[in-house]
Amino acid sequence: MSIKISIITAVYNNCSTVSHAIESVLSQDYPNIEYIIIDGKSTDGTVDIIRKFEGKISKWVSEPDKGIYDAMNKGLELATGDVIGLLNSDDFYENTSVISDVASIFHAKNTDALYGDLLYVDAKDITKIVRYWKAKPYVVNTFLRGWMPPHPTFFVKKEIYQKYGKFNTSFKSAADYEFMLRVIHKHKIKLAYLPQILVRMRTGGVSNLSLKNRLMANKEDYLAWQLNELKPRFYTMWLKPFRKLYQYFARPKF
């Protein structure tokens, strides 16, 4: 029996790109996908777009929420798959076989979670590469050196969320980092790396919109360690943004 994979898209007032995200999920060649969309009561036409795909979407809701992590948590509650992936409404899968490749790794390695590589692309020209995040294989304690996997490429067994909890909604931009720190570094779940581009993300994420937001994200990163009763090295918070610099110069080989 094939692994059931749930994909969750959280969206709010993003009629310009949400259809692309939806289409990239619906075009996957893997047969056992549950697709869930959580809309935050959009008023810009996003709901009308979702309705156009209604017959192909497993579940969707449109109601007020307390932000993207609250929306993701709602999706996690609805998900019934063995494995759960999160695809934001600005993002899309690199090709039609991404979920098949993900499922094959979970089947072959019996891992708790996996991640792959990420491409940041220009918001208007998705063929223009801005950053290339080649994540590389996980090394124990590498979170101390500022490492983290690209969250849009992170697929996790549902039982991990059930055992260790969902996203902490007190965070504005770093709940994904806190979750990965919690399950990978603190609880040491089994982790696999799929060495290929899984997702393309349009530039303009919340944590990178301004210097103020970047500083807030760094503050939240440190709080993530405190909440988990973990102690970073004195250089951990400095290395985390520094590690991203090479991504602006590196380019994938297609």
GROMACS .gro file of C-alpha atoms in nm:
model
  254
    1MET     CA    1   0.000   0.000   0.000
    2SER     CA    2   0.142   0.340  -0.098
    3ILE     CA    3   0.226   0.608   0.156
    4LYS     CA    4  -0.045   0.873   0.182
    5ILE     CA    5   0.102   1.223   0.167
    6SER     CA    6  -0.091   1.529   0.283
    7ILE     CA    7   0.004   1.866   0.135
    8ILE     CA    8  -0.113   2.182   0.315
    9THR     CA    9  -0.127   2.528   0.161
   10ALA     CA   10  -0.198   2.825   0.389
   11VAL     CA   11  -0.309   3.137   0.205
   12TYR     CA   12  -0.445   3.484   0.273
   13ASN     CA   13  -0.520   3.742   0.002
   14ASN     CA   14  -0.284   3.598  -0.256
   15CYS     CA   15  -0.490   3.566  -0.571
   16SER     CA   16  -0.185   3.647  -0.785
   17THR     CA   17   0.005   3.321  -0.721
   18VAL     CA   18  -0.218   3.075  -0.536
   19SER     CA   19  -0.341   2.911  -0.856
   20HIS     CA   20   0.018   2.826  -0.951
   21ALA     CA   21   0.075   2.663  -0.612
   22ILE     CA   22  -0.247   2.463  -0.645
   23GLU     CA   23  -0.168   2.351  -0.999
   24SER     CA   24   0.180   2.238  -0.898
   25VAL     CA   25   0.025   2.006  -0.639
   26LEU     CA   26  -0.253   1.879  -0.863
   27SER     CA   27  -0.006   1.804  -1.144
   28GLN     CA   28   0.202   1.568  -0.930
   29ASP     CA   29   0.224   1.215  -1.070
   30TYR     CA   30   0.200   1.052  -0.727
   31PRO     CA   31  -0.145   0.893  -0.687
   32ASN     CA   32  -0.201   0.908  -0.310
   33ILE     CA   33  -0.207   1.281  -0.223
   34GLU     CA   34  -0.445   1.455   0.016
   35TYR     CA   35  -0.447   1.827  -0.064
   36ILE     CA   36  -0.568   2.071   0.203
   37ILE     CA   37  -0.600   2.448   0.166
   38ILE     CA   38  -0.646   2.677   0.467
   39ASP     CA   39  -0.758   3.025   0.369
   40GLY     CA   40  -0.764   3.309   0.623
   41LYS     CA   41  -1.093   3.456   0.497
   42SER     CA   42  -0.942   3.628   0.194
   43THR     CA   43  -1.123   3.921   0.035
   44ASP     CA   44  -0.923   3.963  -0.287
   45GLY     CA   45  -1.063   3.682  -0.502
   46THR     CA   46  -0.845   3.403  -0.360
   47VAL     CA   47  -1.153   3.206  -0.250
   48ASP     CA   48  -1.298   3.225  -0.603
   49ILE     CA   49  -0.977   3.072  -0.737
   50ILE     CA   50  -0.986   2.793  -0.478
   51ARG     CA   51  -1.345   2.716  -0.575
   52LYS     CA   52  -1.239   2.662  -0.937
   53PHE     CA   53  -1.030   2.367  -0.818
   54GLU     CA   54  -1.282   2.250  -0.557
   55GLY     CA   55  -1.344   1.912  -0.717
   56LYS     CA   56  -0.973   1.824  -0.703
   57ILE     CA   57  -0.895   1.957  -0.355
   58SER     CA   58  -0.945   1.711  -0.069
   59LYS     CA   59  -1.041   1.969   0.196
   60TRP     CA   60  -1.046   2.345   0.222
   61VAL     CA   61  -1.169   2.603   0.468
   62SER     CA   62  -1.194   2.981   0.461
   63GLU     CA   63  -1.214   3.144   0.802
   64PRO     CA   64  -1.023   3.402   1.007
   65ASP     CA   65  -0.702   3.280   1.168
   66LYS     CA   66  -0.421   3.421   1.381
   67GLY     CA   67  -0.154   3.410   1.113
   68ILE     CA   68   0.024   3.159   0.891
   69TYR     CA   69   0.136   2.924   1.169
   70ASP     CA   70  -0.216   2.907   1.310
   71ALA     CA   71  -0.337   2.824   0.958
   72MET     CA   72  -0.073   2.554   0.924
   73ASN     CA   73  -0.179   2.404   1.257
   74LYS     CA   74  -0.538   2.392   1.134
   75GLY     CA   75  -0.417   2.203   0.830
   76LEU     CA   76  -0.221   1.961   1.048
   77GLU     CA   77  -0.537   1.887   1.246
   78LEU     CA   78  -0.724   1.804   0.924
   79ALA     CA   79  -0.446   1.600   0.765
   80THR     CA   80  -0.487   1.222   0.757
   81GLY     CA   81  -0.175   1.134   0.558
   82ASP     CA   82   0.118   0.930   0.682
   83VAL     CA   83   0.350   1.215   0.579
   84ILE     CA   84   0.278   1.589   0.572
   85GLY     CA   85   0.433   1.859   0.355
   86LEU     CA   86   0.368   2.235   0.357
   87LEU     CA   87   0.356   2.439   0.036
   88ASN     CA   88   0.299   2.813   0.076
   89SER     CA   89   0.085   2.998  -0.174
   90ASP     CA   90   0.391   3.175  -0.323
   91ASP     CA   91   0.575   2.848  -0.378
   92PHE     CA   92   0.552   2.564  -0.627
   93TYR     CA   93   0.710   2.225  -0.681
   94GLU     CA   94   1.008   2.200  -0.912
   95ASN     CA   95   0.853   1.928  -1.127
   96THR     CA   96   0.568   1.677  -1.139
   97SER     CA   97   0.760   1.393  -0.973
   98VAL     CA   98   0.861   1.567  -0.648
   99ILE     CA   99   0.607   1.387  -0.431
  100SER     CA  100   0.686   1.051  -0.594
  101ASP     CA  101   1.053   1.105  -0.512
  102VAL     CA  102   0.968   1.203  -0.154
  103ALA     CA  103   0.747   0.896  -0.108
  104SER     CA  104   1.020   0.664  -0.240
  105ILE     CA  105   1.268   0.792   0.021
  106PHE     CA  106   1.020   0.748   0.306
  107HIS     CA  107   0.950   0.395   0.185
  108ALA     CA  108   1.314   0.300   0.132
  109LYS     CA  109   1.469   0.455   0.443
  110ASN     CA  110   1.183   0.449   0.695
  111THR     CA  111   1.283   0.801   0.799
  112ASP     CA  112   1.083   1.034   1.024
  113ALA     CA  113   1.138   1.336   0.799
  114LEU     CA  114   1.323   1.445   0.489
  115TYR     CA  115   1.424   1.766   0.316
  116GLY     CA  116   1.576   1.870  -0.014
  117ASP     CA  117   1.711   2.177  -0.191
  118LEU     CA  118   1.530   2.506  -0.250
  119LEU     CA  119   1.544   2.772  -0.521
  120TYR     CA  120   1.449   3.132  -0.451
  121VAL     CA  121   1.324   3.292  -0.771
  122ASP     CA  122   1.224   3.642  -0.873
  123ALA     CA  123   0.863   3.718  -0.778
  124LYS     CA  124   0.776   3.830  -1.133
  125ASP     CA  125   1.015   3.615  -1.336
  126ILE     CA  126   1.020   3.263  -1.192
  127THR     CA  127   1.295   3.157  -1.432
  128LYS     CA  128   1.534   3.407  -1.271
  129ILE     CA  129   1.725   3.247  -0.983
  130VAL     CA  130   1.794   3.473  -0.684
  131ARG     CA  131   1.929   3.218  -0.434
  132TYR     CA  132   2.013   2.849  -0.446
  133TRP     CA  133   1.986   2.671  -0.110
  134LYS     CA  134   2.172   2.343  -0.141
  135ALA     CA  135   2.094   2.202   0.202
  136LYS     CA  136   2.346   1.914   0.212
  137PRO     CA  137   2.321   1.607   0.439
  138TYR     CA  138   2.249   1.659   0.806
  139VAL     CA  139   2.538   1.632   1.052
  140VAL     CA  140   2.458   1.588   1.423
  141ASN     CA  141   2.472   1.916   1.618
  142THR     CA  142   2.511   2.124   1.302
  143PHE     CA  143   2.226   2.347   1.427
  144LEU     CA  144   2.493   2.485   1.661
  145ARG     CA  145   2.679   2.607   1.352
  146GLY     CA  146   2.378   2.793   1.215
  147TRP     CA  147   2.249   2.516   0.989
  148MET     CA  148   1.884   2.441   0.922
  149PRO     CA  149   1.699   2.265   0.640
  150PRO     CA  150   1.481   2.467   0.400
  151HIS     CA  151   1.137   2.446   0.560
  152PRO     CA  152   0.938   2.450   0.232
  153THR     CA  153   1.113   2.122   0.141
  154PHE     CA  154   1.056   1.962   0.482
  155PHE     CA  155   0.827   1.656   0.486
  156VAL     CA  156   0.744   1.501   0.824
  157LYS     CA  157   0.552   1.197   0.940
  158LYS     CA  158   0.222   1.290   1.102
  159GLU     CA  159   0.320   1.090   1.411
  160ILE     CA  160   0.608   1.333   1.474
  161TYR     CA  161   0.364   1.625   1.502
  162GLN     CA  162   0.146   1.412   1.729
  163LYS     CA  163   0.440   1.320   1.951
  164TYR     CA  164   0.630   1.651   1.968
  165GLY     CA  165   0.365   1.912   1.894
  166LYS     CA  166   0.277   2.150   1.614
  167PHE     CA  167   0.391   2.508   1.542
  168ASN     CA  168   0.427   2.754   1.827
  169THR     CA  169   0.198   3.040   1.726
  170SER     CA  170   0.365   3.289   1.963
  171PHE     CA  171   0.633   3.323   1.692
  172LYS     CA  172   0.576   3.568   1.407
  173SER     CA  173   0.837   3.441   1.162
  174ALA     CA  174   1.046   3.165   1.320
  175ALA     CA  175   0.797   2.897   1.425
  176ASP     CA  176   0.925   2.678   1.142
  177TYR     CA  177   1.282   2.712   1.272
  178GLU     CA  178   1.168   2.642   1.629
  179PHE     CA  179   0.981   2.329   1.516
  180MET     CA  180   1.280   2.192   1.324
  181LEU     CA  181   1.518   2.276   1.610
  182ARG     CA  182   1.281   2.094   1.846
  183VAL     CA  183   1.237   1.774   1.648
  184ILE     CA  184   1.578   1.744   1.480
  185HIS     CA  185   1.830   1.887   1.726
  186LYS     CA  186   1.651   1.827   2.057
  187HIS     CA  187   1.455   1.506   1.995
  188LYS     CA  188   1.688   1.364   1.728
  189ILE     CA  189   1.431   1.226   1.486
  190LYS     CA  190   1.554   1.018   1.191
  191LEU     CA  191   1.629   1.254   0.903
  192ALA     CA  192   1.699   1.197   0.534
  193TYR     CA  193   1.827   1.431   0.264
  194LEU     CA  194   1.699   1.417  -0.094
  195PRO     CA  195   1.974   1.586  -0.301
  196GLN     CA  196   1.761   1.763  -0.558
  197ILE     CA  197   1.556   2.081  -0.590
  198LEU     CA  198   1.208   2.017  -0.453
  199VAL     CA  199   1.053   2.364  -0.434
  200ARG     CA  200   1.083   2.706  -0.595
  201MET     CA  201   0.998   2.997  -0.366
  202ARG     CA  202   0.921   3.348  -0.485
  203THR     CA  203   1.127   3.612  -0.303
  204GLY     CA  204   0.966   3.835  -0.042
  205GLY     CA  205   0.924   3.614   0.267
  206VAL     CA  206   0.816   3.778   0.593
  207SER     CA  207   1.148   3.735   0.775
  208ASN     CA  208   1.348   3.894   0.491
  209LEU     CA  209   1.128   4.189   0.396
  210SER     CA  210   1.329   4.446   0.592
  211LEU     CA  211   1.620   4.486   0.831
  212LYS     CA  212   1.370   4.526   1.115
  213ASN     CA  213   1.206   4.195   1.024
  214ARG     CA  214   1.545   4.025   0.993
  215LEU     CA  215   1.642   4.145   1.342
  216MET     CA  216   1.309   4.025   1.478
  217ALA     CA  217   1.369   3.686   1.318
  218ASN     CA  218   1.713   3.661   1.482
  219LYS     CA  219   1.557   3.745   1.818
  220GLU     CA  220   1.297   3.474   1.765
  221ASP     CA  221   1.567   3.226   1.663
  222TYR     CA  222   1.738   3.278   1.998
  223LEU     CA  223   1.404   3.246   2.178
  224ALA     CA  224   1.354   2.910   2.004
  225TRP     CA  225   1.664   2.777   2.179
  226GLN     CA  226   1.551   2.914   2.516
  227LEU     CA  227   1.204   2.763   2.494
  228ASN     CA  228   1.353   2.424   2.420
  229GLU     CA  229   1.600   2.457   2.709
  230LEU     CA  230   1.888   2.440   2.465
  231LYS     CA  231   2.204   2.648   2.468
  232PRO     CA  232   2.344   2.781   2.140
  233ARG     CA  233   2.711   2.861   2.095
  234PHE     CA  234   2.812   3.228   2.105
  235TYR     CA  235   2.845   3.223   1.724
  236THR     CA  236   2.529   3.025   1.639
  237MET     CA  237   2.301   3.325   1.577
  238TRP     CA  238   2.572   3.496   1.370
  239LEU     CA  239   2.644   3.195   1.153
  240LYS     CA  240   2.278   3.132   1.069
  241PRO     CA  241   2.239   3.439   0.839
  242PHE     CA  242   2.605   3.424   0.734
  243ARG     CA  243   2.559   3.073   0.593
  244LYS     CA  244   2.303   3.214   0.349
  245LEU     CA  245   2.548   3.445   0.174
  246TYR     CA  246   2.690   3.177  -0.056
  247GLN     CA  247   2.337   3.099  -0.176
  248TYR     CA  248   2.334   3.424  -0.374
  249PHE     CA  249   2.635   3.310  -0.578
  250ALA     CA  250   2.581   2.935  -0.605
  251ARG     CA  251   2.382   2.805  -0.901
  252PRO     CA  252   2.240   2.458  -0.969
  253LYS     CA  253   2.348   2.241  -1.259
  254PHE     CA  254   2.043   2.150  -1.462
   0.00000   0.00000   0.00000
